[in-house]
PDB file of C-alpha atoms in Angstrom:
ATOM      1  CA  MET A   1     124.930  88.168 109.257  1.00 68.00           C
ATOM      2  CA  GLY A   2     123.604  91.646 109.606  1.00 93.00           C
ATOM      3  CA  MET A   3     120.402  93.388 110.454  1.00 96.00           C
ATOM      4  CA  ILE A   4     118.291  95.115 107.821  1.00 97.00           C
ATOM      5  CA  LYS A   5     115.632  97.758 108.330  1.00 96.00           C
ATOM      6  CA  VAL A   6     112.295  96.570 106.942  1.00 96.00           C
ATOM      7  CA  PHE A   7     110.005  99.350 108.188  1.00 95.00           C
ATOM      8  CA  SER A   8     110.062 102.907 109.449  1.00 92.00           C
ATOM      9  CA  GLY A   9     106.891 104.685 110.484  1.00 90.00           C
ATOM     10  CA  SER A  10     104.464 105.392 113.285  1.00 88.00           C
ATOM     11  CA  GLN A  11     104.464 103.409 116.500  1.00 87.00           C
ATOM     12  CA  ILE A  12     101.001 101.954 115.828  1.00 91.00           C
ATOM     13  CA  LEU A  13     101.898 100.688 112.343  1.00 94.00           C
ATOM     14  CA  ALA A  14     105.259  99.396 113.526  1.00 94.00           C
ATOM     15  CA  GLN A  15     103.638  97.430 116.341  1.00 95.00           C
ATOM     16  CA  ALA A  16     101.095  95.898 113.944  1.00 97.00           C
ATOM     17  CA  LEU A  17     103.796  94.818 111.482  1.00 97.00           C
ATOM     18  CA  ASN A  18     106.031  93.598 114.287  1.00 97.00           C
ATOM     19  CA  GLU A  19     103.295  91.199 115.461  1.00 97.00           C
ATOM     20  CA  LYS A  20     102.731  89.906 111.912  1.00 97.00           C
ATOM     21  CA  ILE A  21     106.446  89.254 111.385  1.00 98.00           C
ATOM     22  CA  LYS A  22     106.769  87.477 114.729  1.00 97.00           C
ATOM     23  CA  ALA A  23     103.740  85.304 113.825  1.00 97.00           C
ATOM     24  CA  VAL A  24     105.761  83.715 110.984  1.00 97.00           C
ATOM     25  CA  GLY A  25     108.631  82.923 113.340  1.00 97.00           C
ATOM     26  CA  VAL A  26     111.016  85.792 112.619  1.00 97.00           C
ATOM     27  CA  ASP A  27     112.624  87.685 115.496  1.00 97.00           C
ATOM     28  CA  THR A  28     112.587  91.470 115.260  1.00 97.00           C
ATOM     29  CA  ILE A  29     114.220  94.443 116.897  1.00 96.00           C
ATOM     30  CA  MET A  30     112.185  97.621 117.267  1.00 94.00           C
ATOM     31  CA  LYS A  31     114.045 100.898 117.631  1.00 91.00           C
ATOM     32  CA  ASP A  32     111.746 103.574 119.014  1.00 85.00           C
ATOM     33  CA  ASN A  33     113.385 106.875 118.098  1.00 77.00           C
ATOM     34  CA  ILE A  34     110.335 108.811 119.310  1.00 69.00           C
ATOM     35  CA  GLN A  35     110.592 107.392 122.826  1.00 68.00           C
ATOM     36  CA  SER A  36     114.374 107.809 122.850  1.00 61.00           C
ATOM     37  CA  ALA A  37     114.090 111.479 121.907  1.00 61.00           C
ATOM     38  CA  ARG A  38     111.420 112.078 124.529  1.00 61.00           C
ATOM     39  CA  LEU A  39     113.493 110.465 127.259  1.00 64.00           C
ATOM     40  CA  GLY A  40     116.510 112.498 126.160  1.00 62.00           C
ATOM     41  CA  GLY A  41     114.496 115.700 126.503  1.00 65.00           C
ATOM     42  CA  PHE A  42     114.236 116.417 122.786  1.00 65.00           C
ATOM     43  CA  GLY A  43     110.617 115.422 122.144  1.00 61.00           C
ATOM     44  CA  ASN A  44     110.993 115.403 118.376  1.00 61.00           C
ATOM     45  CA  SER A  45     107.904 113.941 116.677  1.00 59.00           C
ATOM     46  CA  ASP A  46     109.583 113.700 113.246  1.00 58.00           C
ATOM     47  CA  LEU A  47     111.492 110.591 114.249  1.00 58.00           C
ATOM     48  CA  ALA A  48     109.986 107.186 113.628  1.00 84.00           C
ATOM     49  CA  VAL A  49     109.876 103.674 114.971  1.00 91.00           C
ATOM     50  CA  GLU A  50     112.045 101.271 112.964  1.00 93.00           C
ATOM     51  CA  ILE A  51     111.862  97.481 112.662  1.00 96.00           C
ATOM     52  CA  PHE A  52     114.965  95.426 111.953  1.00 97.00           C
ATOM     53  CA  ILE A  53     115.318  91.714 111.133  1.00 98.00           C
ATOM     54  CA  GLU A  54     118.275  89.440 110.395  1.00 97.00           C
ATOM     55  CA  GLU A  55     119.215  89.354 106.704  1.00 96.00           C
ATOM     56  CA  VAL A  56     118.858  85.565 106.622  1.00 96.00           C
ATOM     57  CA  ASP A  57     115.196  85.878 107.704  1.00 97.00           C
ATOM     58  CA  PHE A  58     114.238  88.329 104.963  1.00 96.00           C
ATOM     59  CA  GLY A  59     112.963  85.630 102.606  1.00 95.00           C
ATOM     60  CA  LYS A  60     110.666  84.308 105.309  1.00 96.00           C
ATOM     61  CA  ALA A  61     109.292  87.744 106.257  1.00 97.00           C
ATOM     62  CA  ASN A  62     109.196  89.430 102.846  1.00 96.00           C
ATOM     63  CA  ALA A  63     105.685  88.255 101.901  1.00 96.00           C
ATOM     64  CA  VAL A  64     104.294  89.498 105.237  1.00 97.00           C
ATOM     65  CA  ILE A  65     106.047  92.848 104.882  1.00 97.00           C
ATOM     66  CA  GLU A  66     104.829  93.410 101.311  1.00 97.00           C
ATOM     67  CA  GLU A  67     101.253  92.423 102.196  1.00 97.00           C
ATOM     68  CA  PHE A  68     101.347  94.870 105.102  1.00 97.00           C
ATOM     69  CA  ARG A  69     102.712  97.707 102.952  1.00 95.00           C
ATOM     70  CA  LEU A  70      99.967  97.172 100.385  1.00 96.00           C
ATOM     71  CA  SER A  71      97.300  97.242 103.097  1.00 94.00           C
ATOM     72  CA  ILE A  72      98.248 100.657 104.517  1.00 87.00           C
TER      73      ILE A  72
END
């Protein structure tokens, strides 16, 4: 079982999608590359926030993810 990236974008959009995915009972991992770069002293704004889920949960979260992508 591996993790798959389901979103990469701004922190605001990632947080909104993260809440929607969690609402259907799927655990997520958010990787905040913006914050990591800032803390490392790089401050690069080109990096994004990524959301990962377990592969086995993709079927459960796919409808939420697609609905979110169509709404933005």
